[in-house]
Amino acid sequence: MEEETGKVVSMSCWAEAAKHMEKVLKQHLHYGWCCRDELLRSTISLVLYFARNYRDLGIALEYLIQAGSIGVLQGAERFDHTRGYKFATYIQYWIRKSILRMVARHARGIQVPCALSRAIGQIQKARKALSKSHAKYPEEEEIAKMTCVSLSKIRSADKCFRVVGSIDRKIGDFINAKLFGLVSLISFESRVPFLDYLGQISTLKTVLLDSGNNWEFIPDMSIGRPEKTVMRQHMKEDMHALLNGLEKRERQVVVLRYGLNGSPPKSLERYGLNGSPPKSLEEIGRLFCVSKEWIRRIEMKAMMKLRDKETCRNLSHYLDL
């Protein structure tokens, strides 16, 4: 009616068109609003579960929850109980879709075309699957073969993975990016170790806020998130502990086969491992003066031992680094 007339329809006109009494129509509307609110309240934990997976992408958690709630309402409108699907299962698709749409539109400073955004999703899924199946960071050629996406498009997508963050974002309990840059600058100019200033961080924050100066800093993007740095260090320790459980010859073969010593290649640099280029079975066989089949048996025996260890199963949470 509003589209036809171009005016806001009154409640009485609405009731007349619906062939209901105005009082009954108000009751039905009120009941519908109550049902909608109850639906949102009952699904908030599910929305929060999905929204938490997309934090640190430049979008506040509150906005992600709001997008997920919109997905709940969209899914409720399209749900058909006659198809035999459970509502909880069906609604997950719409929650994830609504959140992903917001992330695709607003997570980056420059909007990415839809085609490239879909390619980014395919590349991320393929990279995660290959990392799990091969227990190493996949090469671009492997991803291209799995996704049928060109290498140039994969490289373009990798550049788009970077998201824009606020310079005021907290790095710790008392420090943000601006203050981090200030402390680094003071530490460099005065030749005083940076860690000595961390103990005075609250004082420096007070000086920065009370001075009234307009500080401008270019954030150092080469500095990774501190929790990831700590996790990489723990990963190194867990890897060494895992390898120490093998016999000497088995450990040597695994280290050479997967490149876990020397200077890091690009495939392992991401994980923070000091790796050298992986060697083939034939190359390792020449080093030990044995056949490559003998090396393959040693490798298979070592991998069976590693998979049976509890420590190996605990390494799976490092795949997202």
PDB file of C-alpha atoms in Angstrom:
ATOM      1  CA  MET A   1       0.000   0.000   0.000  1.00  0.00           C
ATOM      2  CA  GLU A   2       2.820   2.399   0.837  1.00  0.00           C
ATOM      3  CA  GLU A   3       4.534   1.634  -2.477  1.00  0.00           C
ATOM      4  CA  GLU A   4       1.327   2.287  -4.409  1.00  0.00           C
ATOM      5  CA  THR A   5       0.306   5.473  -2.597  1.00  0.00           C
ATOM      6  CA  GLY A   6       3.748   6.798  -1.698  1.00  0.00           C
ATOM      7  CA  LYS A   7       2.447   7.680   1.763  1.00  0.00           C
ATOM      8  CA  VAL A   8       2.695   6.182   5.240  1.00  0.00           C
ATOM      9  CA  VAL A   9      -0.323   3.930   5.798  1.00  0.00           C
ATOM     10  CA  SER A  10      -2.239   4.459   9.021  1.00  0.00           C
ATOM     11  CA  MET A  11      -3.161   1.571  11.311  1.00  0.00           C
ATOM     12  CA  SER A  12      -6.854   1.905  10.501  1.00  0.00           C
ATOM     13  CA  CYS A  13      -6.225   1.667   6.729  1.00  0.00           C
ATOM     14  CA  TRP A  14      -3.941  -1.308   7.303  1.00  0.00           C
ATOM     15  CA  ALA A  15      -6.595  -3.076   9.400  1.00  0.00           C
ATOM     16  CA  GLU A  16      -9.244  -2.374   6.779  1.00  0.00           C
ATOM     17  CA  ALA A  17      -7.074  -3.795   3.980  1.00  0.00           C
ATOM     18  CA  ALA A  18      -6.247  -6.877   6.090  1.00  0.00           C
ATOM     19  CA  LYS A  19      -9.931  -7.279   6.974  1.00  0.00           C
ATOM     20  CA  HIS A  20      -9.200  -7.258  10.693  1.00  0.00           C
ATOM     21  CA  MET A  21     -10.260  -5.060  13.534  1.00  0.00           C
ATOM     22  CA  GLU A  22      -7.637  -2.470  14.401  1.00  0.00           C
ATOM     23  CA  LYS A  23      -7.354  -3.823  17.955  1.00  0.00           C
ATOM     24  CA  VAL A  24      -6.823  -7.400  16.731  1.00  0.00           C
ATOM     25  CA  LEU A  25      -4.199  -6.256  14.220  1.00  0.00           C
ATOM     26  CA  LYS A  26      -2.282  -4.468  16.975  1.00  0.00           C
ATOM     27  CA  GLN A  27      -2.383  -7.614  19.104  1.00  0.00           C
ATOM     28  CA  HIS A  28      -1.055  -9.720  16.223  1.00  0.00           C
ATOM     29  CA  LEU A  29       1.728  -7.227  15.546  1.00  0.00           C
ATOM     30  CA  HIS A  30       2.669  -7.066  19.219  1.00  0.00           C
ATOM     31  CA  TYR A  31       2.759 -10.869  19.409  1.00  0.00           C
ATOM     32  CA  GLY A  32       4.947 -11.008  16.291  1.00  0.00           C
ATOM     33  CA  TRP A  33       7.394  -8.487  17.734  1.00  0.00           C
ATOM     34  CA  CYS A  34       7.584 -10.485  20.974  1.00  0.00           C
ATOM     35  CA  CYS A  35       8.296 -13.660  18.984  1.00  0.00           C
ATOM     36  CA  ARG A  36      10.995 -11.864  17.015  1.00  0.00           C
ATOM     37  CA  ASP A  37      12.675 -10.624  20.212  1.00  0.00           C
ATOM     38  CA  GLU A  38      12.481 -14.093  21.761  1.00  0.00           C
ATOM     39  CA  LEU A  39      14.026 -15.592  18.607  1.00  0.00           C
ATOM     40  CA  LEU A  40      16.941 -13.147  18.772  1.00  0.00           C
ATOM     41  CA  ARG A  41      17.452 -13.807  22.488  1.00  0.00           C
ATOM     42  CA  SER A  42      17.437 -17.578  22.034  1.00  0.00           C
ATOM     43  CA  THR A  43      19.954 -17.493  19.160  1.00  0.00           C
ATOM     44  CA  ILE A  44      22.360 -14.890  20.583  1.00  0.00           C
ATOM     45  CA  SER A  45      24.778 -17.576  21.828  1.00  0.00           C
ATOM     46  CA  LEU A  46      24.925 -19.105  18.339  1.00  0.00           C
ATOM     47  CA  VAL A  47      25.481 -15.678  16.765  1.00  0.00           C
ATOM     48  CA  LEU A  48      28.219 -14.911  19.296  1.00  0.00           C
ATOM     49  CA  TYR A  49      29.920 -18.229  18.501  1.00  0.00           C
ATOM     50  CA  PHE A  50      30.235 -17.328  14.809  1.00  0.00           C
ATOM     51  CA  ALA A  51      31.012 -13.638  15.411  1.00  0.00           C
ATOM     52  CA  ARG A  52      34.023 -14.463  17.598  1.00  0.00           C
ATOM     53  CA  ASN A  53      35.650 -16.264  14.676  1.00  0.00           C
ATOM     54  CA  TYR A  54      35.864 -12.977  12.741  1.00  0.00           C
ATOM     55  CA  ARG A  55      37.338 -10.716  15.400  1.00  0.00           C
ATOM     56  CA  ASP A  56      40.537  -8.716  14.707  1.00  0.00           C
ATOM     57  CA  LEU A  57      39.414  -8.003  11.135  1.00  0.00           C
ATOM     58  CA  GLY A  58      38.828  -4.299  11.679  1.00  0.00           C
ATOM     59  CA  ILE A  59      35.160  -4.672  12.677  1.00  0.00           C
ATOM     60  CA  ALA A  60      33.908  -4.364  16.245  1.00  0.00           C
ATOM     61  CA  LEU A  61      32.375  -7.475  17.786  1.00  0.00           C
ATOM     62  CA  GLU A  62      29.097  -5.593  18.377  1.00  0.00           C
ATOM     63  CA  TYR A  63      28.684  -4.984  14.636  1.00  0.00           C
ATOM     64  CA  LEU A  64      29.432  -8.629  13.857  1.00  0.00           C
ATOM     65  CA  ILE A  65      26.761  -9.695  16.352  1.00  0.00           C
ATOM     66  CA  GLN A  66      24.328  -7.250  14.764  1.00  0.00           C
ATOM     67  CA  ALA A  67      25.046  -8.701  11.309  1.00  0.00           C
ATOM     68  CA  GLY A  68      24.534 -12.216  12.664  1.00  0.00           C
ATOM     69  CA  SER A  69      21.181 -11.213  14.177  1.00  0.00           C
ATOM     70  CA  ILE A  70      20.089  -9.861  10.793  1.00  0.00           C
ATOM     71  CA  GLY A  71      21.028 -13.244   9.338  1.00  0.00           C
ATOM     72  CA  VAL A  72      18.800 -14.937  11.933  1.00  0.00           C
ATOM     73  CA  LEU A  73      15.811 -12.847  10.820  1.00  0.00           C
ATOM     74  CA  GLN A  74      16.557 -13.471   7.143  1.00  0.00           C
ATOM     75  CA  GLY A  75      16.814 -17.200   7.745  1.00  0.00           C
ATOM     76  CA  ALA A  76      13.590 -17.243   9.763  1.00  0.00           C
ATOM     77  CA  GLU A  77      11.729 -15.629   6.843  1.00  0.00           C
ATOM     78  CA  ARG A  78      13.020 -18.229   4.381  1.00  0.00           C
ATOM     79  CA  PHE A  79      12.808 -21.335   6.589  1.00  0.00           C
ATOM     80  CA  ASP A  80      10.539 -24.084   5.254  1.00  0.00           C
ATOM     81  CA  HIS A  81       9.798 -26.783   7.839  1.00  0.00           C
ATOM     82  CA  THR A  82       8.361 -29.117   5.178  1.00  0.00           C
ATOM     83  CA  ARG A  83      11.834 -29.771   3.741  1.00  0.00           C
ATOM     84  CA  GLY A  84      12.868 -31.741   6.829  1.00  0.00           C
ATOM     85  CA  TYR A  85      15.756 -29.537   7.979  1.00  0.00           C
ATOM     86  CA  LYS A  86      16.249 -28.439  11.565  1.00  0.00           C
ATOM     87  CA  PHE A  87      15.893 -24.707  12.144  1.00  0.00           C
ATOM     88  CA  ALA A  88      19.154 -24.526  14.162  1.00  0.00           C
ATOM     89  CA  THR A  89      21.080 -26.136  11.295  1.00  0.00           C
ATOM     90  CA  TYR A  90      19.436 -23.974   8.635  1.00  0.00           C
ATOM     91  CA  ILE A  91      19.949 -20.716  10.516  1.00  0.00           C
ATOM     92  CA  GLN A  92      23.717 -21.250  10.812  1.00  0.00           C
ATOM     93  CA  TYR A  93      24.093 -20.733   7.064  1.00  0.00           C
ATOM     94  CA  TRP A  94      22.355 -17.353   7.187  1.00  0.00           C
ATOM     95  CA  ILE A  95      24.273 -16.194  10.260  1.00  0.00           C
ATOM     96  CA  ARG A  96      27.599 -17.015   8.633  1.00  0.00           C
ATOM     97  CA  LYS A  97      26.537 -15.510   5.309  1.00  0.00           C
ATOM     98  CA  SER A  98      25.447 -12.221   6.890  1.00  0.00           C
ATOM     99  CA  ILE A  99      28.653 -11.907   8.928  1.00  0.00           C
ATOM    100  CA  LEU A 100      30.843 -12.761   5.930  1.00  0.00           C
ATOM    101  CA  ARG A 101      29.037 -10.157   3.842  1.00  0.00           C
ATOM    102  CA  MET A 102      29.829  -7.482   6.421  1.00  0.00           C
ATOM    103  CA  VAL A 103      33.456  -8.615   6.660  1.00  0.00           C
ATOM    104  CA  ALA A 104      33.831  -8.543   2.863  1.00  0.00           C
ATOM    105  CA  ARG A 105      32.410  -5.012   2.666  1.00  0.00           C
ATOM    106  CA  HIS A 106      33.973  -3.318   5.679  1.00  0.00           C
ATOM    107  CA  ALA A 107      37.018  -5.285   6.897  1.00  0.00           C
ATOM    108  CA  ARG A 108      39.396  -3.641   4.412  1.00  0.00           C
ATOM    109  CA  GLY A 109      40.167  -0.021   3.753  1.00  0.00           C
ATOM    110  CA  ILE A 110      39.575  -0.585   0.034  1.00  0.00           C
ATOM    111  CA  GLN A 111      36.568  -2.598  -1.071  1.00  0.00           C
ATOM    112  CA  VAL A 112      37.483  -5.831  -2.836  1.00  0.00           C
ATOM    113  CA  PRO A 113      35.457  -6.952  -5.900  1.00  0.00           C
ATOM    114  CA  CYS A 114      33.011  -9.800  -5.274  1.00  0.00           C
ATOM    115  CA  ALA A 115      34.867 -12.154  -7.636  1.00  0.00           C
ATOM    116  CA  LEU A 116      38.157 -11.585  -5.817  1.00  0.00           C
ATOM    117  CA  SER A 117      36.410 -11.881  -2.460  1.00  0.00           C
ATOM    118  CA  ARG A 118      35.087 -15.323  -3.455  1.00  0.00           C
ATOM    119  CA  ALA A 119      38.570 -16.299  -4.638  1.00  0.00           C
ATOM    120  CA  ILE A 120      39.994 -15.240  -1.271  1.00  0.00           C
ATOM    121  CA  GLY A 121      37.538 -17.545   0.476  1.00  0.00           C
ATOM    122  CA  GLN A 122      38.468 -20.468  -1.795  1.00  0.00           C
ATOM    123  CA  ILE A 123      42.182 -19.856  -1.252  1.00  0.00           C
ATOM    124  CA  GLN A 124      41.799 -19.702   2.518  1.00  0.00           C
ATOM    125  CA  LYS A 125      39.850 -22.985   2.600  1.00  0.00           C
ATOM    126  CA  ALA A 126      42.344 -24.696   0.293  1.00  0.00           C
ATOM    127  CA  ARG A 127      45.315 -23.439   2.295  1.00  0.00           C
ATOM    128  CA  LYS A 128      43.786 -24.688   5.531  1.00  0.00           C
ATOM    129  CA  ALA A 129      42.927 -28.091   4.035  1.00  0.00           C
ATOM    130  CA  LEU A 130      46.396 -28.551   2.532  1.00  0.00           C
ATOM    131  CA  SER A 131      48.050 -27.497   5.791  1.00  0.00           C
ATOM    132  CA  LYS A 132      46.111 -30.164   7.665  1.00  0.00           C
ATOM    133  CA  SER A 133      46.673 -32.934   5.115  1.00  0.00           C
ATOM    134  CA  HIS A 134      50.372 -32.267   4.378  1.00  0.00           C
ATOM    135  CA  ALA A 135      51.360 -30.946   7.845  1.00  0.00           C
ATOM    136  CA  LYS A 136      53.163 -28.007   6.227  1.00  0.00           C
ATOM    137  CA  TYR A 137      52.391 -24.604   4.759  1.00  0.00           C
ATOM    138  CA  PRO A 138      51.291 -25.178   1.131  1.00  0.00           C
ATOM    139  CA  GLU A 139      52.997 -23.617  -1.859  1.00  0.00           C
ATOM    140  CA  GLU A 140      51.130 -21.352  -4.276  1.00  0.00           C
ATOM    141  CA  GLU A 141      51.287 -24.016  -7.004  1.00  0.00           C
ATOM    142  CA  GLU A 142      49.502 -26.539  -4.763  1.00  0.00           C
ATOM    143  CA  ILE A 143      46.749 -24.042  -3.972  1.00  0.00           C
ATOM    144  CA  ALA A 144      46.356 -23.156  -7.664  1.00  0.00           C
ATOM    145  CA  LYS A 145      46.017 -26.839  -8.581  1.00  0.00           C
ATOM    146  CA  MET A 146      43.370 -27.436  -5.909  1.00  0.00           C
ATOM    147  CA  THR A 147      41.281 -24.295  -6.543  1.00  0.00           C
ATOM    148  CA  CYS A 148      41.858 -23.869 -10.324  1.00  0.00           C
ATOM    149  CA  VAL A 149      42.771 -20.236  -9.614  1.00  0.00           C
ATOM    150  CA  SER A 150      45.673 -18.631 -11.468  1.00  0.00           C
ATOM    151  CA  LEU A 151      48.911 -17.830  -9.628  1.00  0.00           C
ATOM    152  CA  SER A 152      48.528 -14.117 -10.356  1.00  0.00           C
ATOM    153  CA  LYS A 153      45.086 -14.112  -8.760  1.00  0.00           C
ATOM    154  CA  ILE A 154      46.409 -15.994  -5.719  1.00  0.00           C
ATOM    155  CA  ARG A 155      49.153 -13.385  -5.274  1.00  0.00           C
ATOM    156  CA  SER A 156      46.591 -10.585  -5.603  1.00  0.00           C
ATOM    157  CA  ALA A 157      44.390 -12.308  -3.029  1.00  0.00           C
ATOM    158  CA  ASP A 158      47.320 -12.672  -0.617  1.00  0.00           C
ATOM    159  CA  LYS A 159      47.836  -8.914  -0.740  1.00  0.00           C
ATOM    160  CA  CYS A 160      44.167  -8.398   0.121  1.00  0.00           C
ATOM    161  CA  PHE A 161      44.418 -10.528   3.281  1.00  0.00           C
ATOM    162  CA  ARG A 162      45.807  -7.522   5.137  1.00  0.00           C
ATOM    163  CA  VAL A 163      43.133  -5.601   6.975  1.00  0.00           C
ATOM    164  CA  VAL A 164      43.102  -2.023   8.233  1.00  0.00           C
ATOM    165  CA  GLY A 165      43.391  -1.617  11.994  1.00  0.00           C
ATOM    166  CA  SER A 166      43.085   1.374  14.270  1.00  0.00           C
ATOM    167  CA  ILE A 167      46.279   3.021  15.520  1.00  0.00           C
ATOM    168  CA  ASP A 168      44.469   3.433  18.869  1.00  0.00           C
ATOM    169  CA  ARG A 169      43.899  -0.300  19.181  1.00  0.00           C
ATOM    170  CA  LYS A 170      45.248  -1.756  22.417  1.00  0.00           C
ATOM    171  CA  ILE A 171      48.277  -4.033  22.191  1.00  0.00           C
ATOM    172  CA  GLY A 172      48.232  -4.844  25.899  1.00  0.00           C
ATOM    173  CA  ASP A 173      46.552  -3.673  29.071  1.00  0.00           C
ATOM    174  CA  PHE A 174      48.234  -0.243  29.091  1.00  0.00           C
ATOM    175  CA  ILE A 175      49.604   0.287  25.600  1.00  0.00           C
ATOM    176  CA  ASN A 176      48.277   1.084  22.145  1.00  0.00           C
ATOM    177  CA  ALA A 177      49.941   1.520  18.766  1.00  0.00           C
ATOM    178  CA  LYS A 178      50.619   5.257  19.242  1.00  0.00           C
ATOM    179  CA  LEU A 179      52.283   4.710  22.595  1.00  0.00           C
ATOM    180  CA  PHE A 180      54.175   1.719  21.241  1.00  0.00           C
ATOM    181  CA  GLY A 181      55.643   3.957  18.526  1.00  0.00           C
ATOM    182  CA  LEU A 182      56.518   6.672  21.061  1.00  0.00           C
ATOM    183  CA  VAL A 183      58.308   4.260  23.387  1.00  0.00           C
ATOM    184  CA  SER A 184      60.212   2.713  20.467  1.00  0.00           C
ATOM    185  CA  LEU A 185      61.289   6.192  19.300  1.00  0.00           C
ATOM    186  CA  ILE A 186      62.466   7.270  22.776  1.00  0.00           C
ATOM    187  CA  SER A 187      64.261   3.964  23.295  1.00  0.00           C
ATOM    188  CA  PHE A 188      66.081   4.306  19.950  1.00  0.00           C
ATOM    189  CA  GLU A 189      67.155   7.941  20.421  1.00  0.00           C
ATOM    190  CA  SER A 190      68.330   7.515  24.016  1.00  0.00           C
ATOM    191  CA  ARG A 191      70.025   4.146  23.320  1.00  0.00           C
ATOM    192  CA  VAL A 192      68.144   2.701  26.300  1.00  0.00           C
ATOM    193  CA  PRO A 193      66.776  -0.848  25.888  1.00  0.00           C
ATOM    194  CA  PHE A 194      63.141  -0.907  24.901  1.00  0.00           C
ATOM    195  CA  LEU A 195      62.152  -3.285  27.698  1.00  0.00           C
ATOM    196  CA  ASP A 196      63.357  -0.770  30.312  1.00  0.00           C
ATOM    197  CA  TYR A 197      60.575   1.554  29.168  1.00  0.00           C
ATOM    198  CA  LEU A 198      57.855  -1.047  29.446  1.00  0.00           C
ATOM    199  CA  GLY A 199      58.104  -0.868  33.225  1.00  0.00           C
ATOM    200  CA  GLN A 200      57.320   2.870  32.993  1.00  0.00           C
ATOM    201  CA  ILE A 201      54.510   2.438  30.496  1.00  0.00           C
ATOM    202  CA  SER A 202      51.766   3.874  32.726  1.00  0.00           C
ATOM    203  CA  THR A 203      53.865   7.010  33.396  1.00  0.00           C
ATOM    204  CA  LEU A 204      54.550   7.492  29.705  1.00  0.00           C
ATOM    205  CA  LYS A 205      50.864   7.101  28.931  1.00  0.00           C
ATOM    206  CA  THR A 206      50.032   9.829  31.436  1.00  0.00           C
ATOM    207  CA  VAL A 207      52.654  12.149  29.927  1.00  0.00           C
ATOM    208  CA  LEU A 208      51.333  11.468  26.433  1.00  0.00           C
ATOM    209  CA  LEU A 209      47.728  12.188  27.402  1.00  0.00           C
ATOM    210  CA  ASP A 210      48.407  15.195  29.627  1.00  0.00           C
ATOM    211  CA  SER A 211      50.919  16.967  27.412  1.00  0.00           C
ATOM    212  CA  GLY A 212      48.263  18.098  24.944  1.00  0.00           C
ATOM    213  CA  ASN A 213      50.612  17.495  22.018  1.00  0.00           C
ATOM    214  CA  ASN A 214      49.282  16.094  18.772  1.00  0.00           C
ATOM    215  CA  TRP A 215      51.517  13.097  18.222  1.00  0.00           C
ATOM    216  CA  GLU A 216      51.554  11.459  14.836  1.00  0.00           C
ATOM    217  CA  PHE A 217      53.118   8.059  14.265  1.00  0.00           C
ATOM    218  CA  ILE A 218      53.381   5.643  11.395  1.00  0.00           C
ATOM    219  CA  PRO A 219      52.784   2.200  12.909  1.00  0.00           C
ATOM    220  CA  ASP A 220      55.480  -0.423  12.334  1.00  0.00           C
ATOM    221  CA  MET A 221      53.608  -3.116  10.407  1.00  0.00           C
ATOM    222  CA  SER A 222      56.581  -5.478  10.681  1.00  0.00           C
ATOM    223  CA  ILE A 223      55.814  -5.988  14.370  1.00  0.00           C
ATOM    224  CA  GLY A 224      53.513  -8.965  14.729  1.00  0.00           C
ATOM    225  CA  ARG A 225      50.892  -9.505  17.359  1.00  0.00           C
ATOM    226  CA  PRO A 226      52.582 -10.425  20.663  1.00  0.00           C
ATOM    227  CA  GLU A 227      50.365 -13.451  21.282  1.00  0.00           C
ATOM    228  CA  LYS A 228      51.357 -14.914  17.895  1.00  0.00           C
ATOM    229  CA  THR A 229      55.044 -14.351  18.679  1.00  0.00           C
ATOM    230  CA  VAL A 230      54.622 -16.223  21.948  1.00  0.00           C
ATOM    231  CA  MET A 231      52.700 -19.027  20.221  1.00  0.00           C
ATOM    232  CA  ARG A 232      55.449 -19.409  17.611  1.00  0.00           C
ATOM    233  CA  GLN A 233      58.013 -19.728  20.390  1.00  0.00           C
ATOM    234  CA  HIS A 234      55.876 -22.372  22.101  1.00  0.00           C
ATOM    235  CA  MET A 235      55.497 -24.142  18.761  1.00  0.00           C
ATOM    236  CA  LYS A 236      59.285 -24.345  18.355  1.00  0.00           C
ATOM    237  CA  GLU A 237      59.617 -25.826  21.829  1.00  0.00           C
ATOM    238  CA  ASP A 238      56.845 -28.353  21.177  1.00  0.00           C
ATOM    239  CA  MET A 239      58.402 -29.324  17.839  1.00  0.00           C
ATOM    240  CA  HIS A 240      61.804 -29.908  19.444  1.00  0.00           C
ATOM    241  CA  ALA A 241      60.199 -31.902  22.258  1.00  0.00           C
ATOM    242  CA  LEU A 242      58.364 -33.997  19.681  1.00  0.00           C
ATOM    243  CA  LEU A 243      61.507 -34.699  17.642  1.00  0.00           C
ATOM    244  CA  ASN A 244      63.557 -35.538  20.733  1.00  0.00           C
ATOM    245  CA  GLY A 245      61.281 -38.540  21.259  1.00  0.00           C
ATOM    246  CA  LEU A 246      62.647 -40.158  18.084  1.00  0.00           C
ATOM    247  CA  GLU A 247      65.815 -42.162  17.612  1.00  0.00           C
ATOM    248  CA  LYS A 248      68.844 -40.252  16.350  1.00  0.00           C
ATOM    249  CA  ARG A 249      68.683 -41.534  12.758  1.00  0.00           C
ATOM    250  CA  GLU A 250      64.898 -41.028  12.558  1.00  0.00           C
ATOM    251  CA  ARG A 251      65.250 -37.480  13.852  1.00  0.00           C
ATOM    252  CA  GLN A 252      67.969 -36.695  11.288  1.00  0.00           C
ATOM    253  CA  VAL A 253      65.830 -38.003   8.422  1.00  0.00           C
ATOM    254  CA  VAL A 254      62.747 -36.010   9.496  1.00  0.00           C
ATOM    255  CA  VAL A 255      64.793 -32.821   9.946  1.00  0.00           C
ATOM    256  CA  LEU A 256      66.349 -33.140   6.490  1.00  0.00           C
ATOM    257  CA  ARG A 257      63.160 -34.329   4.777  1.00  0.00           C
ATOM    258  CA  TYR A 258      61.015 -31.420   5.989  1.00  0.00           C
ATOM    259  CA  GLY A 259      63.715 -28.756   6.218  1.00  0.00           C
ATOM    260  CA  LEU A 260      63.800 -28.015   9.934  1.00  0.00           C
ATOM    261  CA  ASN A 261      67.362 -26.686  10.185  1.00  0.00           C
ATOM    262  CA  GLY A 262      69.452 -23.959   8.577  1.00  0.00           C
ATOM    263  CA  SER A 263      67.978 -20.806   7.011  1.00  0.00           C
ATOM    264  CA  PRO A 264      64.174 -20.755   6.676  1.00  0.00           C
ATOM    265  CA  PRO A 265      62.494 -21.190   3.287  1.00  0.00           C
ATOM    266  CA  LYS A 266      59.327 -19.281   2.470  1.00  0.00           C
ATOM    267  CA  SER A 267      57.138 -22.306   3.168  1.00  0.00           C
ATOM    268  CA  LEU A 268      58.317 -22.549   6.793  1.00  0.00           C
ATOM    269  CA  GLU A 269      59.180 -18.928   7.483  1.00  0.00           C
ATOM    270  CA  ARG A 270      55.509 -18.279   8.205  1.00  0.00           C
ATOM    271  CA  TYR A 271      55.637 -20.735  11.115  1.00  0.00           C
ATOM    272  CA  GLY A 272      58.790 -19.237  12.567  1.00  0.00           C
ATOM    273  CA  LEU A 273      60.810 -22.440  12.075  1.00  0.00           C
ATOM    274  CA  ASN A 274      64.486 -22.137  11.193  1.00  0.00           C
ATOM    275  CA  GLY A 275      64.210 -24.491   8.249  1.00  0.00           C
ATOM    276  CA  SER A 276      66.430 -25.270   5.280  1.00  0.00           C
ATOM    277  CA  PRO A 277      65.053 -26.354   1.891  1.00  0.00           C
ATOM    278  CA  PRO A 278      63.508 -29.846   2.197  1.00  0.00           C
ATOM    279  CA  LYS A 279      65.581 -32.631   0.647  1.00  0.00           C
ATOM    280  CA  SER A 280      64.346 -35.506  -1.484  1.00  0.00           C
ATOM    281  CA  LEU A 281      64.620 -39.136  -0.424  1.00  0.00           C
ATOM    282  CA  GLU A 282      67.408 -39.640  -2.939  1.00  0.00           C
ATOM    283  CA  GLU A 283      69.441 -36.692  -1.593  1.00  0.00           C
ATOM    284  CA  ILE A 284      69.109 -37.918   1.986  1.00  0.00           C
ATOM    285  CA  GLY A 285      70.036 -41.434   0.871  1.00  0.00           C
ATOM    286  CA  ARG A 286      73.272 -40.132  -0.667  1.00  0.00           C
ATOM    287  CA  LEU A 287      74.132 -38.367   2.601  1.00  0.00           C
ATOM    288  CA  PHE A 288      73.779 -41.605   4.586  1.00  0.00           C
ATOM    289  CA  CYS A 289      75.094 -43.855   1.777  1.00  0.00           C
ATOM    290  CA  VAL A 290      71.873 -45.896   1.621  1.00  0.00           C
ATOM    291  CA  SER A 291      69.037 -46.296  -0.876  1.00  0.00           C
ATOM    292  CA  LYS A 292      66.058 -43.967  -0.980  1.00  0.00           C
ATOM    293  CA  GLU A 293      63.759 -46.895  -0.125  1.00  0.00           C
ATOM    294  CA  TRP A 294      65.637 -47.342   3.146  1.00  0.00           C
ATOM    295  CA  ILE A 295      65.170 -43.635   3.902  1.00  0.00           C
ATOM    296  CA  ARG A 296      61.460 -43.919   3.061  1.00  0.00           C
ATOM    297  CA  ARG A 297      61.081 -46.747   5.591  1.00  0.00           C
ATOM    298  CA  ILE A 298      62.825 -44.716   8.276  1.00  0.00           C
ATOM    299  CA  GLU A 299      60.601 -41.725   7.497  1.00  0.00           C
ATOM    300  CA  MET A 300      57.409 -43.809   7.633  1.00  0.00           C
ATOM    301  CA  LYS A 301      58.486 -45.374  10.926  1.00  0.00           C
ATOM    302  CA  ALA A 302      59.252 -41.942  12.387  1.00  0.00           C
ATOM    303  CA  MET A 303      55.950 -40.458  11.214  1.00  0.00           C
ATOM    304  CA  MET A 304      54.017 -43.354  12.750  1.00  0.00           C
ATOM    305  CA  LYS A 305      55.732 -42.681  16.064  1.00  0.00           C
ATOM    306  CA  LEU A 306      54.998 -38.957  15.853  1.00  0.00           C
ATOM    307  CA  ARG A 307      51.313 -39.478  15.071  1.00  0.00           C
ATOM    308  CA  ASP A 308      50.895 -41.751  18.081  1.00  0.00           C
ATOM    309  CA  LYS A 309      52.270 -39.140  20.477  1.00  0.00           C
ATOM    310  CA  GLU A 310      49.931 -36.906  22.450  1.00  0.00           C
ATOM    311  CA  THR A 311      52.195 -33.911  21.721  1.00  0.00           C
ATOM    312  CA  CYS A 312      51.548 -34.278  17.986  1.00  0.00           C
ATOM    313  CA  ARG A 313      47.795 -33.963  18.458  1.00  0.00           C
ATOM    314  CA  ASN A 314      48.371 -30.813  20.492  1.00  0.00           C
ATOM    315  CA  LEU A 315      50.132 -29.147  17.532  1.00  0.00           C
ATOM    316  CA  SER A 316      46.932 -28.798  15.499  1.00  0.00           C
ATOM    317  CA  HIS A 317      46.054 -25.435  17.080  1.00  0.00           C
ATOM    318  CA  TYR A 318      49.233 -23.938  15.549  1.00  0.00           C
ATOM    319  CA  LEU A 319      47.870 -24.350  11.986  1.00  0.00           C
ATOM    320  CA  ASP A 320      46.026 -21.009  12.158  1.00  0.00           C
ATOM    321  CA  LEU A 321      49.210 -18.998  12.846  1.00  0.00           C
TER     322      LEU A 321
END
